XYZ file of C-alpha atoms in Angstrom:
125
model
C 5.378 -25.186 8.401
C 6.207 -21.832 8.978
C 8.688 -20.996 12.056
C 8.284 -18.180 14.167
C 10.832 -15.591 15.998
C 9.021 -15.490 19.418
C 5.958 -15.986 21.416
C 2.379 -14.516 19.629
C 0.627 -11.537 21.523
C -2.282 -9.478 21.436
C -2.099 -6.067 20.628
C -6.031 -5.423 21.746
C -7.592 -7.039 23.472
C -10.596 -4.721 24.653
C -13.531 -3.457 22.707
C -14.694 -6.462 19.523
C -14.448 -6.603 15.895
C -10.514 -6.404 15.696
C -9.868 -7.635 12.524
C -7.708 -7.048 8.812
C -4.323 -6.289 11.309
C -1.322 -4.883 9.084
C 1.876 -4.170 10.675
C 4.964 -1.239 9.588
C 8.533 -1.888 11.398
C 9.972 1.474 12.981
C 13.517 2.734 12.925
C 13.870 3.424 15.969
C 13.518 -1.268 15.796
C 9.726 -0.876 17.059
C 6.448 -1.137 14.877
C 3.182 0.524 14.278
C 0.247 -2.250 14.203
C -3.390 -0.575 12.600
C -6.274 -2.787 12.545
C -10.226 -1.932 12.276
C -12.349 -2.410 15.280
C -16.039 -1.464 16.195
C -15.882 2.023 17.235
C -19.759 2.831 18.559
C -21.264 3.494 14.661
C -19.940 0.869 12.635
C -15.922 0.638 12.359
C -13.249 2.575 12.610
C -9.398 2.328 12.390
C -7.070 2.283 15.370
C -3.364 2.780 15.351
C -0.481 1.427 18.638
C 3.167 1.506 18.726
C 5.070 -1.250 20.153
C 8.714 -1.743 20.640
C 10.996 -4.769 19.224
C 9.723 -6.953 21.736
C 5.750 -6.139 21.562
C 5.072 -4.007 24.062
C 2.597 -1.289 23.742
C 4.488 2.812 23.640
C 0.989 4.857 24.448
C -2.429 4.413 24.292
C -3.922 2.609 21.302
C -5.625 5.672 19.024
C -8.307 6.040 16.727
C -6.710 7.029 13.652
C -10.366 8.318 11.411
C -11.937 11.402 13.387
C -14.929 11.074 12.321
C -17.060 8.202 13.320
C -20.149 7.941 11.078
C -20.497 5.307 8.677
C -18.002 3.054 7.936
C -13.881 2.996 8.223
C -12.341 -0.003 6.819
C -9.122 -1.787 5.062
C -6.464 -0.390 6.991
C -2.695 -0.373 5.610
C 0.686 1.056 6.726
C 3.863 2.872 5.810
C 6.439 4.318 7.380
C 8.506 6.710 5.503
C 12.231 7.409 5.218
C 12.468 9.906 7.935
C 10.058 8.134 9.614
C 7.037 9.266 9.718
C 3.895 7.037 9.570
C 1.090 6.803 6.654
C -1.740 4.669 7.460
C -4.429 4.880 4.995
C -8.073 3.377 4.595
C -11.841 2.700 3.190
C -14.147 5.445 3.979
C -17.641 4.918 3.263
C -19.754 7.976 2.940
C -23.700 7.841 1.517
C -23.421 6.631 -1.266
C -19.656 5.174 -2.372
C -15.845 4.957 -0.893
C -13.349 7.195 -0.239
C -9.528 6.395 0.034
C -8.540 8.702 3.062
C -4.910 8.985 4.524
C -3.339 9.998 7.906
C 0.491 11.191 9.006
C 1.852 11.081 12.241
C 5.266 12.090 13.754
C 8.268 8.632 14.389
C 6.278 9.264 17.889
C 2.898 8.780 16.987
C 1.716 12.076 17.464
C -0.933 12.912 14.658
C 0.237 15.313 11.773
C -2.723 16.402 9.961
C -6.428 15.269 10.523
C -6.681 13.125 7.287
C -7.280 13.881 3.506
C -9.306 12.623 1.021
C -6.769 10.330 -1.821
C -9.845 9.762 -3.857
C -13.579 10.084 -3.683
C -15.595 7.588 -4.726
C -13.287 5.316 -5.425
C -16.064 2.648 -6.180
C -16.297 5.431 -9.708
C -15.151 3.293 -12.402
C -14.616 5.468 -14.551
C -11.709 6.723 -12.527
């Protein structure tokens, strides 16, 4: 049986379809959470910064800038300089792309997004 260090808590309580959460530790002792959730046009990617006790720091933000089609399977990492990188799968009309977006250590966006792999479903890549 697993032993936990503290009580469980919810990061996102509004909306629906909250799935596939991922966490990454921040240099300041807090952590960042990402997950997929309904965004009105399918699924979108959300992000929340939290302090070491699990209290939200700032507001929940949308990671993906486009809300058409599906955005799913998020992941998150914190780089050596404290920057945050979020990756996810993004549906286009016929295939899936892998995208990423960079954030400053405080959670503010560094860029809009980049495609890491276009047509990721192509077995030839």
